[in-house]
mmCIF file of C-alpha atoms in Angstrom:
data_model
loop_
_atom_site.group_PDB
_atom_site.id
_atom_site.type_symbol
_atom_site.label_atom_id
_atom_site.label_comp_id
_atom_site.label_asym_id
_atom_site.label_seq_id
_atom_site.Cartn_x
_atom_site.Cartn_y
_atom_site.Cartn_z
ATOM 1 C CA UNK A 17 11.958 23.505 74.771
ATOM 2 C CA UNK A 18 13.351 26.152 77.004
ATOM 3 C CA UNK A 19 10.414 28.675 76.898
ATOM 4 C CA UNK A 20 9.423 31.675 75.382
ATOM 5 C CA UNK A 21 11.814 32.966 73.341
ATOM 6 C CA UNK A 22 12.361 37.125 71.933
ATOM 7 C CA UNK A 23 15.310 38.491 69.887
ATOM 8 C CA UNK A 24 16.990 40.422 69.894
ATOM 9 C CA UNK A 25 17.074 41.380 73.680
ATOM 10 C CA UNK A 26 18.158 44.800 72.629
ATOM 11 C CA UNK A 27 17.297 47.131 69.714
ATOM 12 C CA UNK A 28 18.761 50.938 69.522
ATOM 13 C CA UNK A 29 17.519 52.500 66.647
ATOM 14 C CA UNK A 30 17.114 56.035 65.045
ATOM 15 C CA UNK A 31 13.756 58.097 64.662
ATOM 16 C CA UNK A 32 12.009 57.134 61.477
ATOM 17 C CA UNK A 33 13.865 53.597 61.295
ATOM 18 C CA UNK A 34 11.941 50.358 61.075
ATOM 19 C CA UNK A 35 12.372 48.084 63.569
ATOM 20 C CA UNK A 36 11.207 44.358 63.326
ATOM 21 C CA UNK A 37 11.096 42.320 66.776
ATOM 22 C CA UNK A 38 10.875 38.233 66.859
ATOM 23 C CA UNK A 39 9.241 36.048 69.113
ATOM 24 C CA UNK A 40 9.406 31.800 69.647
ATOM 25 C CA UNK A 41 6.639 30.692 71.796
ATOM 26 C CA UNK A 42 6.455 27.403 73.481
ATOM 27 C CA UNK A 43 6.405 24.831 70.514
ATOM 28 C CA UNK A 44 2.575 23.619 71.726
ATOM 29 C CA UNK A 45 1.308 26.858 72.417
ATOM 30 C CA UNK A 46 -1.542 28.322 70.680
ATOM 31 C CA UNK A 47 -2.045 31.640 71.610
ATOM 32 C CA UNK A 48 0.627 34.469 71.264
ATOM 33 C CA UNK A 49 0.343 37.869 72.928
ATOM 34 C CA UNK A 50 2.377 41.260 72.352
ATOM 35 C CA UNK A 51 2.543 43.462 75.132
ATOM 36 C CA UNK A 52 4.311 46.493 75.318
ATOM 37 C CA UNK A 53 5.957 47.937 78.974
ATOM 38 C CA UNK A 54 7.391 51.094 79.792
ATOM 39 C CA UNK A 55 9.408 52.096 82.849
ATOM 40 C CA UNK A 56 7.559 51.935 86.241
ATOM 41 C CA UNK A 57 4.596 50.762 84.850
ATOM 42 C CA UNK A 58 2.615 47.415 83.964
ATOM 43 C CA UNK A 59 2.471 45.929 80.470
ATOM 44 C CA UNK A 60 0.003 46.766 77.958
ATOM 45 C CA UNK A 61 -1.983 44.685 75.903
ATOM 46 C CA UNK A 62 -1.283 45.063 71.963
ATOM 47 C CA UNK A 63 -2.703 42.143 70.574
ATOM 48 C CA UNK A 64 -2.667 38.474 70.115
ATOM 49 C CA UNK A 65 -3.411 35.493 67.971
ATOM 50 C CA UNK A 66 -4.988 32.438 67.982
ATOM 51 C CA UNK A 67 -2.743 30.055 65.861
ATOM 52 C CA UNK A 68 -1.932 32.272 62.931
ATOM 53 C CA UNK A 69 -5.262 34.375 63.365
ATOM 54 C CA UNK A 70 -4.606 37.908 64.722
ATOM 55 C CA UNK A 71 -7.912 38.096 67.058
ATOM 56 C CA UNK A 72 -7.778 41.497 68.985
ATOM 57 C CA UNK A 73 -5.656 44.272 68.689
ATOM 58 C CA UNK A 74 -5.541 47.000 70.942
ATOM 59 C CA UNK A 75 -7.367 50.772 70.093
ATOM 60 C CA UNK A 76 -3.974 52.044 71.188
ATOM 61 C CA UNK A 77 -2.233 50.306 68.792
ATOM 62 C CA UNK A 78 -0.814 52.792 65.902
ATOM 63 C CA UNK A 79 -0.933 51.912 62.197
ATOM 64 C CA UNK A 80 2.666 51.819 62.607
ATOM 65 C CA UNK A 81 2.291 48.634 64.262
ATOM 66 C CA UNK A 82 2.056 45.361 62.931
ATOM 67 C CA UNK A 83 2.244 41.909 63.927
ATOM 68 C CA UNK A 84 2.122 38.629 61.866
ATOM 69 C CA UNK A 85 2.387 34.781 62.802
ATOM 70 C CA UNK A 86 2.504 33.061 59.826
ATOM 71 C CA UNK A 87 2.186 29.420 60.346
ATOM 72 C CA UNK A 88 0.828 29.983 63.708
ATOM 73 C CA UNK A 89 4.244 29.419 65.198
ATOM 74 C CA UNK A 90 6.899 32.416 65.373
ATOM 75 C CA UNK A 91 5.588 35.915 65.535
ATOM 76 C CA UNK A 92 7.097 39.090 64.544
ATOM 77 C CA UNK A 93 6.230 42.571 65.425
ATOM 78 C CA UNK A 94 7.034 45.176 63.380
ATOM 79 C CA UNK A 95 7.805 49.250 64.017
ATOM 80 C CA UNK A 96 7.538 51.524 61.310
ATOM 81 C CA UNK A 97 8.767 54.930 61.288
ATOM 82 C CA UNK A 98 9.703 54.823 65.057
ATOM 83 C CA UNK A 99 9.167 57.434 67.192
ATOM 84 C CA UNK A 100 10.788 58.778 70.745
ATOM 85 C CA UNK A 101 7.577 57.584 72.317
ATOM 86 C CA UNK A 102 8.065 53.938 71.464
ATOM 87 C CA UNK A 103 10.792 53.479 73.813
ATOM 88 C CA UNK A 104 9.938 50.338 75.192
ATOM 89 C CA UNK A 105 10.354 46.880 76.803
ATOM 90 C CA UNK A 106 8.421 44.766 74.523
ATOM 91 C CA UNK A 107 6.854 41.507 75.921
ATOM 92 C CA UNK A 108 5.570 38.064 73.961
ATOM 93 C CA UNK A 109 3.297 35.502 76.066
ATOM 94 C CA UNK A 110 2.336 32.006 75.070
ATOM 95 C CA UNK A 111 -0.369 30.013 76.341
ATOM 96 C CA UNK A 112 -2.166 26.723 75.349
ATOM 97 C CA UNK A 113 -6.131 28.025 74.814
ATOM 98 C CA UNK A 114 -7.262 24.458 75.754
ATOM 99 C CA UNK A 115 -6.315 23.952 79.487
ATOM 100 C CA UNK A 116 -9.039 24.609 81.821
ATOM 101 C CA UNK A 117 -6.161 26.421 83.725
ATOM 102 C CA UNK A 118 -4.624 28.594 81.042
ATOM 103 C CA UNK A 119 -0.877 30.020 82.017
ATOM 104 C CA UNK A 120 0.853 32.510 80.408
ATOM 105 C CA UNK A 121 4.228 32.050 80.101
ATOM 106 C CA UNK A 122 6.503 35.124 79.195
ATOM 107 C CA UNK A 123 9.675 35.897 77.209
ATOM 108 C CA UNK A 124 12.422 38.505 78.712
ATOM 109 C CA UNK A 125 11.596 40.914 75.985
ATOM 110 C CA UNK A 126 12.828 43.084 73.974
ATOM 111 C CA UNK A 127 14.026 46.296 74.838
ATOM 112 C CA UNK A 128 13.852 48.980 72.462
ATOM 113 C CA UNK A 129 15.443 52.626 72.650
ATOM 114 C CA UNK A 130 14.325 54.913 70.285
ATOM 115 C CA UNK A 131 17.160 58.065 69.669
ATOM 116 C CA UNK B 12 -13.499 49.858 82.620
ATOM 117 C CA UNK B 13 -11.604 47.594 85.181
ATOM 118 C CA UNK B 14 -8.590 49.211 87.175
ATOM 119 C CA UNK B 15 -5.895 47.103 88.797
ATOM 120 C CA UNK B 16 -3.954 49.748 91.669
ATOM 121 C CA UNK B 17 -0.883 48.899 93.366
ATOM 122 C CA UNK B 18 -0.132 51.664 95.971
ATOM 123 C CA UNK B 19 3.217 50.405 97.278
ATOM 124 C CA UNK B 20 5.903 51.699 94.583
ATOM 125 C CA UNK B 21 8.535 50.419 97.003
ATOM 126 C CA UNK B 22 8.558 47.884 99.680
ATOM 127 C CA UNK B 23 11.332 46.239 101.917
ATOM 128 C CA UNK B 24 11.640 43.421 104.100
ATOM 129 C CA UNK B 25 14.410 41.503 106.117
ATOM 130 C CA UNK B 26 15.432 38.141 104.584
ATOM 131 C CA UNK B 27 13.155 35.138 106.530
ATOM 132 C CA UNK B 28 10.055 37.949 107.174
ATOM 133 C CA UNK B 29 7.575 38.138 105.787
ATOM 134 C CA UNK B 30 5.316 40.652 104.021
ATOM 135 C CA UNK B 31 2.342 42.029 102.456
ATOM 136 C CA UNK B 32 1.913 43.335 98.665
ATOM 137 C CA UNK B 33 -1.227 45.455 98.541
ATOM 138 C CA UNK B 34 -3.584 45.594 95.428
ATOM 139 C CA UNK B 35 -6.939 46.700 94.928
ATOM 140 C CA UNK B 36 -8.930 46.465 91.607
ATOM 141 C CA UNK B 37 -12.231 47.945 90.841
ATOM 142 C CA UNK B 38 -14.664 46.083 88.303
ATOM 143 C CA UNK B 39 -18.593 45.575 87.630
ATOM 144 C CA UNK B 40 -17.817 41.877 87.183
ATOM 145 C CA UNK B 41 -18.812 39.093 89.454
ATOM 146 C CA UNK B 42 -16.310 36.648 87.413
ATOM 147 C CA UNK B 43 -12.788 37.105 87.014
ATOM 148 C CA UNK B 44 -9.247 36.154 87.828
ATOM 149 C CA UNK B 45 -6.486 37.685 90.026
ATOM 150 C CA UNK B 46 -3.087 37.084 89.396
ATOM 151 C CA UNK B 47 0.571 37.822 91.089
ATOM 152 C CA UNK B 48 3.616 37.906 88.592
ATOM 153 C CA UNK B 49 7.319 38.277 89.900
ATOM 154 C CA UNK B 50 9.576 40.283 87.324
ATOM 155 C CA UNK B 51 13.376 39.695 88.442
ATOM 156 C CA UNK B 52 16.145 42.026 86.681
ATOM 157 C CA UNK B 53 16.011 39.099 84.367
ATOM 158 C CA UNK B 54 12.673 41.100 82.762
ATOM 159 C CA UNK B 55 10.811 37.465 82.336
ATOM 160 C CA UNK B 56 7.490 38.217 84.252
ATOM 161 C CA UNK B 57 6.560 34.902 85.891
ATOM 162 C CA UNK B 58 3.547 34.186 87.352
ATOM 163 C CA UNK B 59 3.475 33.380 91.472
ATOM 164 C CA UNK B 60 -0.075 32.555 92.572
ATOM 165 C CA UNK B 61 -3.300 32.585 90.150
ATOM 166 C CA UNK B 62 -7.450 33.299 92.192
ATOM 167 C CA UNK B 63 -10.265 32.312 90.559
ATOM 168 C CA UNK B 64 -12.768 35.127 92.058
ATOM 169 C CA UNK B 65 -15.615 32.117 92.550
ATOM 170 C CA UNK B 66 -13.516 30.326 95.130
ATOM 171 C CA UNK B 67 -13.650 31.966 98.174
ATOM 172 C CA UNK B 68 -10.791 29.828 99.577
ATOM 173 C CA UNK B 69 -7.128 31.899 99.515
ATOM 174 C CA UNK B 70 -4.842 30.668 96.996
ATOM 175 C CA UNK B 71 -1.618 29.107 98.133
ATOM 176 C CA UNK B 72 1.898 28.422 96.408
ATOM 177 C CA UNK B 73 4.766 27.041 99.553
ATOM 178 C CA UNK B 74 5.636 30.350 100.748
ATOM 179 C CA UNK B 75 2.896 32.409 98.509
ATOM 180 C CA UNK B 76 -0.514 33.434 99.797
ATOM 181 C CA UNK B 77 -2.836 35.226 99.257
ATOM 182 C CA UNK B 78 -5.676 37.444 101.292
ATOM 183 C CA UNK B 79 -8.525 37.866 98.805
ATOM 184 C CA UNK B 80 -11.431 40.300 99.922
ATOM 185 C CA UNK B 81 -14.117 40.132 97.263
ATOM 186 C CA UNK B 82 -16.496 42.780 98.729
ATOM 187 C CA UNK B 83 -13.660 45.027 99.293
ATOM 188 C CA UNK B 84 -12.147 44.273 95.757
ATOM 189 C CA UNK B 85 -8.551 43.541 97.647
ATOM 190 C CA UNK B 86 -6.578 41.343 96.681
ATOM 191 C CA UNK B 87 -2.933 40.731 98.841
ATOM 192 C CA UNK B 88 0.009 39.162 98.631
ATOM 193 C CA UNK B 89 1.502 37.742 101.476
ATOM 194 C CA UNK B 90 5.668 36.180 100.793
ATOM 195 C CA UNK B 91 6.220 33.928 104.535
ATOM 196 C CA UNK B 92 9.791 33.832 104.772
ATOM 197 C CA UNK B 93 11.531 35.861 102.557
ATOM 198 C CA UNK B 94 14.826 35.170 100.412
ATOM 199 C CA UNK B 95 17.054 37.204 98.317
ATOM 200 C CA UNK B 96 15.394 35.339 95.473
ATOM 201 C CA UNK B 97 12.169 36.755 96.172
ATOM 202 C CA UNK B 98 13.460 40.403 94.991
ATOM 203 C CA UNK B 99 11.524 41.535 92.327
ATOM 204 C CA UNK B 100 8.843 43.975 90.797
ATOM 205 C CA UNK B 101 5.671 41.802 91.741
ATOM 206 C CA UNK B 102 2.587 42.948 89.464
ATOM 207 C CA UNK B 103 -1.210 42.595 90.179
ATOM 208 C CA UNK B 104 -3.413 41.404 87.217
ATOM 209 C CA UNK B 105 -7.019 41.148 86.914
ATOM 210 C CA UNK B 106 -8.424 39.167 83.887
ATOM 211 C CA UNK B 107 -12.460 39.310 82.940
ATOM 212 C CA UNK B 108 -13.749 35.666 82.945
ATOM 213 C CA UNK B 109 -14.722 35.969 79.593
ATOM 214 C CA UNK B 110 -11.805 37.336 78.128
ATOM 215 C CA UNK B 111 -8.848 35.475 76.549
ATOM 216 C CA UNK B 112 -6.125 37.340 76.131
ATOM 217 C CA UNK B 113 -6.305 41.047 77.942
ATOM 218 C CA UNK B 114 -4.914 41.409 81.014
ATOM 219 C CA UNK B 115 -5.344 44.756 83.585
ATOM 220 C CA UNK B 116 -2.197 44.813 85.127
ATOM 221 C CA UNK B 117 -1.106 47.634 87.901
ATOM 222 C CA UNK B 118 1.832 49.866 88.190
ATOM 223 C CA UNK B 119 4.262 47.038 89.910
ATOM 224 C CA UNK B 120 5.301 47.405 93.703
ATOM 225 C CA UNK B 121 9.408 46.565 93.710
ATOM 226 C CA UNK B 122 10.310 44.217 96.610
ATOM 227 C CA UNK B 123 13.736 44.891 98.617
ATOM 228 C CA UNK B 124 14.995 41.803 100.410
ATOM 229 C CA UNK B 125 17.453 43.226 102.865
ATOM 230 C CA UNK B 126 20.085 40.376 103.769
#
């Protein structure tokens, strides 16, 4: 197991498309988190899950947003009649709930342009 | 609501110096955790040193430290003996003890190693 995986790295897509992002956390991870980045800032929480329950989801967060994790292993985040302002670098995290010291550990993303 | 500020967009050092990433946070919370993440061009944010806010010894990782001032709410990075490795957006991140999953994160200070 090589880490947190996201595909595709890159995504340019036209206003009004749907976009649908993947992500393969560590195979004994637990807990999956979305987080969204845009340039010259930090990330921003969207949600996560606890196996396949989808626990919190951020206020932010538009209906045109939607994340699943069936199974409680891959997750996929989903982008519904994008927008300009969705532009992104999106983020998935892993981490095993159980561990006194809980670690995220981070995919590279993927990066989404929105024309 | 708890704040995470980074006030150093930019910082540069000579290879085998050493410096000082600044990062203040403001909370009502007497429990929490600090973090420092490294983001190379590689996007993959990856955590560097981790401070429980209870301990009042710094946390340490080989050439990592860190300077953490409750009562002043700072909380600084310190890289002993820099390499070109160690260039990088570096991110603060402040985490509530009781939450799971949301992370505070501030605005990134890029690191210039100068060889």
């Amino acid at each position: 197991d090589t880490g947190v995986s996201q595909d595709p790295r890159h995504k340019i897509t036209k206003r009004g498309q749907n976009v649908t992002f993947r992500c393969d956390p560590i195979s004994e991870h637990n807990r999956l988190y979305w987080y969204r980045q845009t340039l010259g800032q930090g990330p921003e929480f969207l949600t996560y899950f606890q196996n396949e329950a989808q626990l919190e989801k951020s206020r932010l967060l538009s209906d045109r947003f939607s994340a699943e994790r069936p199974k409680g292993s891959f997750s996929t985040l989903e982008i519904q009649r994008t927008e300009q302002g969705d532009s992104a670098m999106y983020l998935c995290a892993s981490s095993l709930a159980e561990t006194t010291n809980e670690k995220l550990f981070f995919g590279s993303g993927t990066q989404l342009s929105v024309l | 609501a708890q704040t995470v500020t980074q006030s150093q967009p930019e910082m540069s050092v000579q290879e085998a110096e050493t410096v000082t990433l600044s990062c203040t946070y403001d909370t009502s919370e007497s429990d929490y955790y600090l973090f420092w993440y490294k983001q190379p061009p590689s996007r993959q944010m990856i955590l560097v040193i981790r401070q429980e806010a209870y301990k009042q010894q710094n946390a340490t990782e080989n050439r990592f430290s860190v300077n953490f001032q409750k009562a002043a709410k700072s909380f600084s990075l310190k890289i002993s003996d820099s390499q070109l490795g160690d260039a990088a957006m570096y991110f603060c991140a402040y985490r509530s003890e009781d939450s799971n999953y949301q992370l505070i994160w501030g605005a990134g200070t890029k690191l210039i190693i100068k060889p």
